[in-house]
Amino acid sequence: MAKAELTFKDINKTVSVTTGTRVIEVSEKENSGIVYGCREGDCATCIMDVLDGWENLSQPSVVEDRILRENAAGRHQRLACQAQILGGRVVVKPA
């Protein structure tokens, strides 16, 4: 499997992940400050800031896009429960 690099700026930790992994899965294991209340892209508690590597994440789904708009999310914010790492390097922090 292809690997990518994910950095959690809030805990200053970088980990190697398998491509296709959702950010929330890694956040849980590494005890990052990105919290969540669901895994279906419906509650928006896991909104995160993408500081670098935006292009290395999956495109937002229709559901994620709607939730982000409803929560007035910024241009470089995503739901950690929905964003999949496609490769390269991604740097995130809790919103």
C-alpha positions as MATLAB code, in Angstrom:
seq = 'MAKAELTFKDINKTVSVTTGTRVIEVSEKENSGIVYGCREGDCATCIMDVLDGWENLSQPSVVEDRILRENAAGRHQRLACQAQILGGRVVVKPA';
ca = [
       0.000    0.000    0.000;
       1.132    3.536   -0.749;
       2.035    5.738    2.202;
       1.567    9.412    3.009;
       2.638   11.737    5.809;
       0.170   13.350    8.215;
       1.214   16.014   10.712;
      -0.930   17.126   13.644;
       0.286   20.648   14.393;
      -1.472   20.786   17.792;
       0.654   17.934   19.174;
       3.664   18.425   16.860;
       3.550   14.839   15.671;
       4.042   13.427   12.175;
       2.981    9.894   11.276;
       3.126    7.715    8.193;
      -0.319    6.581    7.035;
      -1.724    4.355    4.325;
      -3.335    6.296    1.505;
      -7.116    6.257    1.723;
      -7.093    6.634    5.516;
      -9.486    9.175    6.998;
      -7.846   11.829    9.168;
     -10.126   11.076   12.148;
      -8.865    7.477   12.329;
      -5.300    8.665   12.858;
      -6.311   11.566   15.082;
      -7.915    9.130   17.517;
      -4.827    6.921   17.724;
      -2.432    9.839   18.166;
      -4.589   11.756   20.692;
      -4.794   14.899   18.593;
      -7.194   17.639   19.644;
      -9.448   16.960   16.674;
     -12.614   15.703   18.342;
     -15.676   14.091   16.840;
     -19.203   13.109   17.700;
     -19.965   10.900   14.719;
     -18.306    9.306   11.703;
     -20.850   10.160    9.056;
     -20.141   13.818    8.293;
     -23.271   15.055    9.986;
     -22.322   16.822   13.221;
     -19.317   19.027   12.277;
     -17.479   18.681   15.601;
     -14.410   17.415   13.717;
     -13.868   20.500   11.570;
     -10.119   20.929   11.136;
      -7.848   23.497    9.538;
      -5.736   22.141    6.686;
      -2.482   24.092    6.946;
      -0.654   22.350    4.126;
      -1.326   19.601    1.594;
      -4.926   20.528    0.762;
      -4.406   18.975   -2.675;
      -3.457   15.651   -1.047;
      -6.929   15.130    0.426;
     -10.008   13.634   -1.207;
     -12.543   16.074   -2.632;
     -15.385   16.969   -0.239;
     -18.510   14.888   -0.785;
     -21.896   16.543   -1.285;
     -22.735   15.858    2.375;
     -19.433   17.244    3.652;
     -19.743   20.329    1.472;
     -23.240   20.985    2.828;
     -22.142   20.569    6.463;
     -19.146   22.860    5.948;
     -21.347   25.548    4.376;
     -23.959   25.235    7.148;
     -21.196   25.782    9.711;
     -19.612   28.726    7.861;
     -16.339   26.811    7.564;
     -13.368   28.565    6.036;
     -11.843   27.815    2.652;
      -9.201   25.466    4.067;
     -11.344   23.623    6.581;
     -12.521   20.043    6.246;
     -14.327   17.401    8.283;
     -11.740   14.962    9.666;
     -14.319   12.159    9.529;
     -14.640   12.613    5.764;
     -11.236   13.773    4.481;
      -9.131   10.906    3.145;
      -5.383   11.237    2.678;
      -4.499   10.459   -0.937;
      -0.721   10.787   -0.707;
       2.070   13.273   -0.145;
       2.101   15.384    2.987;
      -0.834   16.867    4.894;
      -0.653   19.188    7.943;
      -3.769   19.756   10.070;
      -4.883   21.200   13.404;
      -8.197   21.463   15.228;
     -10.317   24.392   14.053;
];
